[in-house]
Short mmCIF file of C-alpha atoms in Angstrom, two decimals:
data_model
loop_
_atom_site.label_atom_id
_atom_site.label_comp_id
_atom_site.label_asym_id
_atom_site.label_seq_id
_atom_site.Cartn_x
_atom_site.Cartn_y
_atom_site.Cartn_z
CA MET A 1 8.49 4.40 8.22
CA LYS A 2 11.41 4.74 11.18
CA LEU A 3 12.39 1.72 13.19
CA ALA A 4 11.12 3.05 16.35
CA ALA A 5 7.93 4.11 15.08
CA HIS A 6 7.52 0.61 13.43
CA TYR A 7 8.69 -0.81 16.92
CA ASN A 8 6.14 1.01 18.68
CA ARG A 9 3.28 -0.19 16.12
CA VAL A 10 3.92 -3.76 16.61
CA ASN A 11 4.59 -3.75 20.31
CA ILE A 12 1.28 -1.63 20.83
CA ILE A 13 -0.29 -4.30 18.42
CA ALA A 14 0.99 -7.13 20.45
CA THR A 15 0.26 -5.67 23.99
CA LEU A 16 -3.13 -4.42 22.62
CA SER A 17 -3.95 -8.19 21.34
CA VAL A 18 -2.62 -9.59 24.36
CA LEU A 19 -4.66 -7.38 26.77
CA VAL A 20 -7.78 -8.06 25.04
CA PHE A 21 -7.45 -11.51 24.88
CA GLY A 22 -6.40 -11.76 28.57
CA ALA A 23 -9.26 -9.44 29.33
CA ILE A 24 -11.88 -11.80 27.79
CA ILE A 25 -10.14 -14.90 29.30
CA TYR A 26 -10.11 -13.06 32.91
CA TYR A 27 -13.77 -12.01 32.46
CA PHE A 28 -15.00 -15.55 31.80
CA ALA A 29 -12.78 -17.12 34.35
CA ILE A 30 -13.94 -14.57 37.35
CA ASN A 31 -17.76 -15.26 36.08
CA GLN A 32 -16.91 -18.86 36.10
CA ILE A 33 -15.48 -18.73 39.76
CA ALA A 34 -18.59 -16.28 40.74
CA THR A 35 -21.23 -18.95 39.26
CA LYS A 36 -19.17 -21.77 41.17
CA LEU A 37 -19.67 -19.59 44.50
CA LEU A 38 -23.37 -19.26 43.75
CA ASP A 39 -23.82 -23.10 43.19
CA ASP A 40 -21.98 -23.78 46.77
CA HIS A 41 -24.25 -21.23 48.27
CA LEU A 42 -27.34 -23.04 46.48
CA SER A 43 -25.95 -26.52 47.44
CA GLU A 44 -26.03 -24.85 51.22
CA GLU A 45 -29.60 -23.55 50.99
CA VAL A 46 -30.61 -27.22 49.62
CA SER A 47 -29.24 -28.72 52.79
CA GLU A 48 -30.72 -25.84 55.23
CA VAL A 49 -34.24 -26.55 53.42
CA LEU A 50 -33.65 -30.74 53.92
CA GLY A 51 -32.93 -29.84 57.76
CA TYR A 52 -35.88 -27.42 58.13
CA ILE A 53 -38.02 -30.42 56.69
CA ASP A 54 -36.57 -32.94 59.05
CA ALA A 55 -36.75 -30.66 62.07
CA ASN A 56 -40.07 -29.40 61.30
CA GLN A 57 -41.88 -32.19 59.56
CA ARG A 58 -43.20 -29.72 57.24
CA LEU A 59 -42.42 -27.91 54.26
CA PRO A 60 -41.13 -24.50 54.43
CA LYS A 61 -42.94 -21.53 53.20
CA GLU A 62 -40.88 -18.82 50.91
CA ALA A 63 -40.80 -16.46 53.67
CA ASP A 64 -39.01 -18.76 55.91
CA PHE A 65 -35.76 -18.17 54.01
CA ASP A 66 -35.32 -14.58 53.45
CA GLU A 67 -34.49 -13.59 50.11
CA ASP A 68 -34.22 -16.98 48.55
CA GLN A 69 -37.56 -17.97 46.65
CA THR A 70 -37.88 -21.59 47.81
CA ARG A 71 -40.80 -23.41 46.24
CA PHE A 72 -42.37 -26.93 46.35
CA TYR A 73 -44.34 -29.06 43.69
CA LYS A 74 -45.90 -32.36 44.05
CA VAL A 75 -44.72 -34.46 41.15
CA ASN A 76 -45.49 -38.04 40.24
CA GLY A 77 -42.67 -40.40 38.78
CA LYS A 78 -39.06 -40.79 39.71
CA PRO A 79 -36.83 -38.58 42.00
CA LEU A 80 -35.32 -35.66 39.79
CA PRO A 81 -31.54 -35.47 39.47
CA THR A 82 -30.29 -32.00 41.42
CA ARG A 83 -29.48 -29.50 38.50
CA PHE A 84 -28.26 -25.69 38.59
CA TYR A 85 -29.13 -23.33 36.12
CA ASP A 86 -29.57 -19.70 35.19
CA THR A 87 -33.03 -18.23 35.53
CA VAL A 88 -34.81 -14.76 36.26
CA TYR A 89 -35.41 -13.80 39.94
CA ILE A 90 -38.46 -12.06 40.40
CA LYS A 91 -39.48 -9.88 43.31
CA THR A 92 -42.57 -7.77 43.85
CA LYS A 93 -40.55 -5.22 45.50
CA LEU A 94 -38.35 -4.83 42.48
CA VAL A 95 -39.35 -2.61 39.63
CA SER A 96 -37.69 -4.94 37.15
CA ASN A 97 -36.51 -8.76 37.18
CA ARG A 98 -32.96 -9.30 37.83
CA SER A 99 -31.04 -12.42 36.96
CA GLY A 100 -30.66 -15.45 39.08
CA ARG A 101 -29.13 -18.75 39.94
CA ALA A 102 -31.30 -21.41 40.77
CA VAL A 103 -31.14 -25.30 41.83
CA GLU A 104 -33.89 -28.02 41.41
CA GLY A 105 -34.21 -31.33 42.86
CA SER A 106 -36.51 -33.32 44.46
CA VAL A 107 -37.26 -34.82 48.15
CA LEU A 108 -39.34 -37.17 49.55
CA PHE A 109 -41.99 -36.04 52.19
CA LYS A 110 -44.54 -38.21 53.96
CA GLY A 111 -44.77 -40.90 50.86
CA ASP A 112 -44.97 -37.91 48.31
CA LEU A 113 -42.53 -36.99 45.99
CA TYR A 114 -41.98 -33.04 45.95
CA ARG A 115 -39.74 -31.17 43.17
CA PHE A 116 -38.38 -27.91 44.70
CA THR A 117 -36.48 -25.12 43.24
CA ILE A 118 -34.35 -22.45 45.03
CA ILE A 119 -33.61 -19.33 43.44
CA ILE A 120 -31.13 -16.46 44.69
CA SER A 121 -30.31 -13.24 43.15
CA LYS A 122 -27.20 -12.86 41.16
CA GLU A 123 -27.36 -9.17 41.27
CA GLY A 124 -24.60 -9.07 44.09
CA THR A 125 -22.33 -11.34 42.52
CA GLU A 126 -22.85 -9.60 39.16
CA ASN A 127 -21.70 -6.27 40.85
CA PHE A 128 -18.72 -7.75 41.98
CA VAL A 129 -17.82 -9.11 38.70
CA GLN A 130 -18.55 -5.82 36.99
CA ILE A 131 -16.38 -4.01 39.72
CA ILE A 132 -13.71 -6.44 39.30
CA ALA A 133 -13.86 -6.08 35.22
CA MET A 134 -13.86 -2.30 35.50
CA ILE A 135 -10.86 -2.29 37.88
CA THR A 136 -8.99 -4.84 35.63
CA LEU A 137 -9.88 -2.59 32.28
CA ALA A 138 -8.58 0.48 34.10
CA LEU A 139 -5.33 -1.28 34.88
CA MET A 140 -4.95 -2.52 31.33
CA LEU A 141 -5.83 0.98 29.81
CA GLY A 142 -3.24 2.45 32.24
CA LEU A 143 -0.49 -0.22 31.42
CA PHE A 144 -1.16 0.58 27.67
CA LEU A 145 -1.09 4.21 28.06
CA ILE A 146 2.23 3.72 29.94
CA LEU A 147 3.75 1.34 27.32
CA PHE A 148 2.63 3.94 24.63
CA LEU A 149 4.41 7.03 26.20
CA THR A 150 7.65 4.79 26.94
CA ASN A 151 7.59 3.75 23.68
CA ARG A 152 7.23 7.24 22.03
CA TYR A 153 9.44 9.19 24.06
CA LEU A 154 11.90 6.76 26.13
CA LEU A 155 12.62 4.77 23.00
CA ASN A 156 13.16 7.70 20.73
CA GLY A 157 15.68 9.20 22.83
CA LEU A 158 17.04 5.49 22.83
CA TRP A 159 17.70 5.61 19.08
CA GLN A 160 19.03 9.09 19.14
CA PRO A 161 22.85 7.97 18.93
CA PHE A 162 21.75 5.53 16.03
CA TYR A 163 20.59 8.63 14.06
CA LYS A 164 23.64 10.60 15.28
CA THR A 165 25.86 7.88 13.81
CA LEU A 166 23.82 7.87 10.52
CA GLY A 167 23.57 11.64 10.34
CA GLN A 168 27.60 11.44 10.05
CA LEU A 169 27.53 8.67 7.66
CA LYS A 170 25.37 10.76 5.19
CA ALA A 171 27.50 13.53 5.91
CA PHE A 172 30.80 11.50 4.96
CA ASN A 173 32.71 13.20 2.27
CA ILE A 174 35.60 10.92 0.84
CA GLU A 175 37.23 13.91 -0.61
CA ALA A 176 37.82 15.46 2.48
CA PRO A 177 36.78 12.60 5.46
CA ALA A 178 35.89 14.45 8.64
CA LYS A 179 36.83 12.52 12.02
CA PHE A 180 33.81 10.38 12.89
CA LEU A 181 32.79 10.96 16.39
CA GLY A 182 30.08 8.41 16.84
CA GLY A 183 26.83 8.73 18.63
CA ASN A 184 27.91 8.89 22.27
CA THR A 185 26.11 6.16 23.52
CA LYS A 186 26.33 3.88 26.66
CA VAL A 187 24.59 1.24 24.44
CA ASP A 188 26.87 -1.99 23.92
CA GLU A 189 25.24 -2.49 20.35
CA PHE A 190 25.82 1.14 19.39
CA LYS A 191 29.03 1.30 20.94
CA GLU A 192 30.21 -1.66 18.59
CA LEU A 193 28.29 0.09 15.44
CA ASP A 194 30.30 3.41 16.07
CA ASN A 195 33.39 1.11 16.39
CA ALA A 196 32.84 -0.50 13.21
CA VAL A 197 31.81 2.41 11.40
CA TYR A 198 34.89 4.34 12.46
CA ILE A 199 37.00 1.62 11.43
CA MET A 200 35.58 1.38 8.13
CA THR A 201 35.51 4.86 7.29
CA ASN A 202 39.27 5.02 7.89
CA ARG A 203 40.03 2.11 6.11
CA VAL A 204 37.80 3.94 3.04
CA ALA A 205 39.50 6.96 3.28
CA SER A 206 43.10 5.51 3.15
CA ASP A 207 42.34 3.12 0.38
CA TYR A 208 40.61 5.90 -1.83
CA GLN A 209 43.78 8.28 -1.08
CA ASN A 210 45.98 5.31 -2.07
CA LEU A 211 44.25 4.44 -5.12
CA LYS A 212 43.79 8.24 -6.38
CA GLN A 213 47.39 8.74 -5.78
CA PHE A 214 48.23 5.67 -7.67
CA THR A 215 45.86 6.40 -10.60
CA GLU A 216 47.50 9.85 -10.98
CA ASN A 217 50.99 8.65 -10.79
CA ALA A 218 50.13 5.58 -13.19
CA SER A 219 48.65 7.77 -15.68
CA HIS A 220 51.44 10.80 -15.39
CA GLU A 221 53.96 7.91 -15.74
CA MET A 222 52.45 6.47 -18.73
CA MET A 223 52.00 9.62 -20.34
CA THR A 224 55.72 10.67 -20.18
CA PRO A 225 57.06 7.63 -22.14
CA LEU A 226 53.91 7.93 -24.40
CA SER A 227 54.82 11.44 -25.14
CA VAL A 228 58.52 10.57 -26.02
CA ILE A 229 57.45 7.69 -28.16
CA THR A 230 55.18 9.91 -30.11
CA ALA A 231 57.43 12.57 -30.52
CA LYS A 232 60.28 10.28 -31.68
CA LEU A 233 57.74 8.47 -34.10
CA ASP A 234 56.90 12.15 -35.52
CA THR A 235 60.42 12.59 -36.44
CA LEU A 236 61.18 9.15 -37.91
CA ILE A 237 57.78 9.68 -39.94
CA GLN A 238 59.20 12.77 -41.80
CA ASP A 239 62.25 10.91 -42.66
CA GLU A 240 62.05 10.95 -46.49
CA THR A 241 64.77 8.22 -46.71
CA LEU A 242 62.56 5.55 -45.10
CA GLN A 243 61.38 2.69 -46.99
CA GLN A 244 57.55 2.03 -47.82
CA GLU A 245 57.49 -0.68 -45.30
CA GLN A 246 59.50 0.90 -42.63
CA PHE A 247 57.10 3.93 -43.07
CA GLU A 248 54.08 1.65 -42.80
CA GLN A 249 55.46 -0.46 -39.38
CA ILE A 250 56.29 2.94 -37.85
CA THR A 251 52.91 4.46 -38.59
CA ASP A 252 51.29 1.30 -37.19
CA ILE A 253 53.41 1.86 -33.99
CA TYR A 254 52.39 5.61 -34.05
CA SER A 255 48.90 4.62 -34.18
CA ALA A 256 49.02 2.22 -31.23
CA ALA A 257 50.87 4.75 -29.11
CA GLY A 258 48.26 7.09 -29.86
CA LYS A 259 45.63 4.65 -28.88
CA LEU A 260 47.39 3.69 -25.73
CA ALA A 261 47.67 7.45 -24.95
CA ARG A 262 43.76 7.91 -25.23
CA LEU A 263 43.16 4.68 -23.23
CA SER A 264 45.16 6.24 -20.34
CA GLN A 265 43.54 9.38 -20.48
CA SER A 266 40.15 7.75 -20.48
CA LEU A 267 40.31 5.27 -17.86
CA LEU A 268 41.78 8.32 -15.89
CA LEU A 269 38.42 10.47 -16.50
CA LEU A 270 36.25 7.42 -15.73
CA VAL A 271 38.03 7.22 -12.18
CA LYS A 272 37.51 11.02 -11.75
CA ILE A 273 33.97 10.83 -12.89
CA GLU A 274 33.35 7.94 -10.65
CA ASN A 275 34.76 9.58 -7.90
CA ASP A 276 32.89 12.83 -8.27
CA GLN A 277 36.43 14.63 -8.67
CA ILE A 278 35.30 17.07 -11.07
CA ALA A 279 32.93 19.63 -9.49
CA ASP A 280 33.01 22.87 -11.75
CA ILE A 281 29.46 23.00 -12.00
CA GLU A 282 27.75 25.72 -13.91
CA ARG A 283 24.93 26.74 -16.12
CA LEU A 284 25.18 25.77 -19.45
CA ASP A 285 23.10 26.56 -22.60
CA LEU A 286 23.11 23.21 -24.05
CA GLU A 287 21.66 24.43 -27.41
CA GLN A 288 25.06 26.53 -27.99
CA LEU A 289 27.28 23.71 -27.09
CA VAL A 290 25.43 21.33 -29.69
CA ASN A 291 26.07 24.40 -32.46
CA GLU A 292 29.30 24.65 -31.62
CA LYS A 293 30.19 20.90 -31.76
CA LEU A 294 28.43 20.72 -35.06
CA LYS A 295 30.89 23.15 -36.35
CA GLN A 296 33.74 21.55 -35.22
CA PHE A 297 32.62 18.20 -36.82
CA GLN A 298 31.93 19.84 -40.26
CA GLU A 299 34.96 18.29 -42.02
CA LEU A 300 34.17 14.90 -40.59
CA PHE A 301 30.60 14.87 -41.81
CA ALA A 302 31.96 16.27 -45.32
CA SER A 303 34.43 13.23 -45.24
CA LYS A 304 31.59 10.74 -45.02
CA VAL A 305 29.25 13.07 -47.11
CA ILE A 306 26.67 12.52 -43.67
CA ILE A 307 23.26 14.21 -44.28
CA ILE A 308 22.66 16.37 -40.78
CA ASN A 309 19.52 16.97 -39.79
CA VAL A 310 19.16 19.31 -36.41
CA SER A 311 16.24 20.49 -34.48
CA LEU A 312 17.42 22.33 -31.37
CA ALA A 313 15.60 24.04 -28.66
CA ASN A 314 16.79 26.31 -25.93
CA LYS A 315 17.59 24.13 -23.02
CA GLU A 316 19.82 24.88 -20.00
CA VAL A 317 21.82 22.51 -17.81
CA GLN A 318 23.64 22.30 -14.61
CA ALA A 319 26.99 20.88 -15.00
CA SER A 320 30.50 20.67 -15.79
CA ARG A 321 31.55 22.58 -18.99
CA TYR A 322 34.34 20.17 -19.28
CA LEU A 323 32.50 16.53 -19.06
CA VAL A 324 29.32 18.06 -21.05
CA ASP A 325 32.08 18.94 -23.92
CA ILE A 326 33.45 15.14 -23.54
CA LEU A 327 29.90 13.93 -23.42
CA LEU A 328 28.97 15.88 -26.91
CA ASN A 329 32.52 14.98 -28.38
CA ASN A 330 31.44 11.15 -27.45
CA LEU A 331 28.29 11.55 -28.94
CA PHE A 332 29.40 12.96 -32.30
CA SER A 333 32.33 11.07 -32.75
CA ASN A 334 30.35 7.71 -32.40
CA ALA A 335 27.56 9.06 -34.86
CA VAL A 336 30.42 9.86 -37.39
CA ARG A 337 32.43 6.76 -36.66
CA HIS A 338 29.80 4.14 -36.94
CA ASN A 339 27.94 5.84 -39.94
CA VAL A 340 27.84 4.70 -43.07
CA ASN A 341 29.00 7.00 -46.05
CA GLY A 342 26.41 9.22 -47.26
CA GLY A 343 24.25 7.95 -44.01
CA ARG A 344 22.01 10.45 -41.63
CA LEU A 345 22.57 11.92 -38.46
CA ASN A 346 19.50 13.32 -36.72
CA ILE A 347 20.06 15.55 -33.64
CA TYR A 348 17.26 16.60 -31.65
CA LEU A 349 17.16 18.58 -28.29
CA ASN A 350 14.01 19.94 -26.15
CA SER A 351 13.35 20.63 -22.77
CA GLY A 352 13.38 16.88 -21.74
CA GLN A 353 15.48 15.19 -24.10
CA LEU A 354 18.63 14.92 -26.37
CA ILE A 355 18.75 12.54 -29.08
CA PHE A 356 21.14 11.20 -31.51
CA GLN A 357 20.01 9.23 -34.38
CA ASN A 358 22.67 7.59 -36.98
CA GLN A 359 22.65 5.37 -39.64
CA GLY A 360 25.39 2.31 -38.94
CA THR A 361 25.17 -1.42 -39.06
CA ALA A 362 21.85 -2.94 -40.19
CA THR A 363 21.22 -4.83 -36.98
CA ALA A 364 20.42 -3.45 -33.54
CA LEU A 365 23.42 -3.76 -31.13
CA ASP A 366 23.08 -5.26 -27.34
CA GLY A 367 21.27 -2.79 -25.35
CA GLU A 368 22.19 -4.36 -22.22
CA LYS A 369 26.30 -4.01 -23.06
CA ILE A 370 26.84 -1.40 -25.34
CA PHE A 371 27.50 0.86 -22.27
CA ASP A 372 29.54 -1.51 -20.72
CA ARG A 373 33.76 -0.95 -20.77
CA PHE A 374 35.70 -2.23 -23.60
CA GLN A 375 32.49 -3.21 -25.73
CA LYS A 376 32.72 -2.16 -29.28
CA GLY A 377 32.71 -3.46 -32.92
CA ASN A 378 35.53 -5.60 -34.38
CA SER A 379 35.63 -2.74 -37.09
CA SER A 380 35.93 0.14 -34.69
CA GLU A 381 39.05 2.02 -34.08
CA GLY A 382 38.12 3.22 -30.56
CA VAL A 383 39.19 2.00 -27.10
CA GLY A 384 35.79 0.79 -26.41
CA LEU A 385 35.21 3.52 -23.33
CA GLY A 386 33.45 6.23 -25.20
CA LEU A 387 29.72 5.29 -24.33
CA THR A 388 30.67 4.05 -21.02
CA ILE A 389 32.24 7.50 -20.21
CA VAL A 390 28.98 9.04 -21.59
CA LYS A 391 26.75 6.90 -19.43
CA ASN A 392 28.77 7.67 -16.55
CA ILE A 393 28.62 11.54 -17.10
CA CYS A 394 24.77 10.94 -17.31
CA HIS A 395 24.76 8.83 -14.00
CA SER A 396 26.57 11.67 -12.32
CA TYR A 397 24.02 14.15 -12.84
CA GLY A 398 20.93 11.87 -12.48
CA TRP A 399 20.12 11.76 -16.33
CA LYS A 400 18.88 8.51 -18.12
CA LEU A 401 20.71 7.24 -21.15
CA ALA A 402 18.80 4.75 -23.29
CA TYR A 403 19.29 2.97 -26.53
CA LYS A 404 17.10 1.77 -29.19
CA TYR A 405 17.30 0.51 -32.91
CA THR A 406 14.16 1.74 -34.77
CA ASP A 407 13.59 2.39 -38.69
CA GLY A 408 17.28 1.58 -39.27
CA LEU A 409 18.46 4.32 -36.99
CA HIS A 410 20.61 3.62 -33.86
CA THR A 411 18.93 6.04 -31.39
CA PHE A 412 20.83 7.12 -28.01
CA ILE A 413 18.41 9.11 -25.97
CA ILE A 414 19.31 11.43 -22.79
CA GLN A 415 16.38 12.18 -20.61
CA PHE A 416 17.12 15.36 -18.37
#
């Protein structure tokens, strides 16, 4: 849900709650005031009735006070306290009964005690309260409608600079950063946001270019002396006058130099994958690529007498041929390097998965760390980046990579 819609919903719910709650309180308050006015009117009627009795020395008839219904009943006992209450206003001219307000009390006349009741109609007051309620309700509905339209249209327009800024951030390409233009707004908060984004994108682009240049230069500068060292070691190894001890030492140096070269290449490759610098995507026949890789590794399979079990289905993927070749190469190398002599290697490919299963150590590997950098066994001669590269390649194409150990087999599963 968009922020404007969320704000609109919260604002409307809060406004509606306040309006409903306020309307209820307002209605009861108006009703209470109206009742108080009726009671004041009844009190004046009582004063008029008592004045009439004093002036005329007789009890008034009901018709003596227009619409008011005044009745007297002779009673015995103590004087009654004056009280006001709601009742029914009955009048023969009316088709139906109406609600009324009454006052009850007692008066002493010529030595006798009389209970009197005066009833007046509440119709006029109720109509007045209803009119006020209708006007109030109409005002509230109008206010509610104005708030809704304001939130829906004016606030959406207010957020447009934010969405423009967001759109530019989504389209930001660190390989070819475009100049950030901002949302062209007069709102101070959005201006600060645009300014912060502008500074951030410039800094990120600058840092990226510096890091990219450093990585490429460092890799190039490392590979040049390594190539010289390897070439000279090649010459030394072929020297037949070397003693056995010297030959072994030179061989160790040659191996270490080769490992350092592979490490440099692997780190540079990881940087390129993580920064999405390899974009030669094309449709690839994965079944064909796996079969080609099987042929390339035949000699290694034979050297460890590995039993191959292959079941491949037709599967095409959209990916870089260079990266898929590295992915398969690492999976095959991993399956051979960590396999046992005479072990098994199962390779399955279907429309949803590519599975490699190989024998190796009799215990499960740490599934949480196996794909981390420089995680390798003590006996491994690799640089510890092969599975990390596989993981990053899968991640760059949205494929899922998993490991599990079942029935004595280390299983690596790629889900497309």
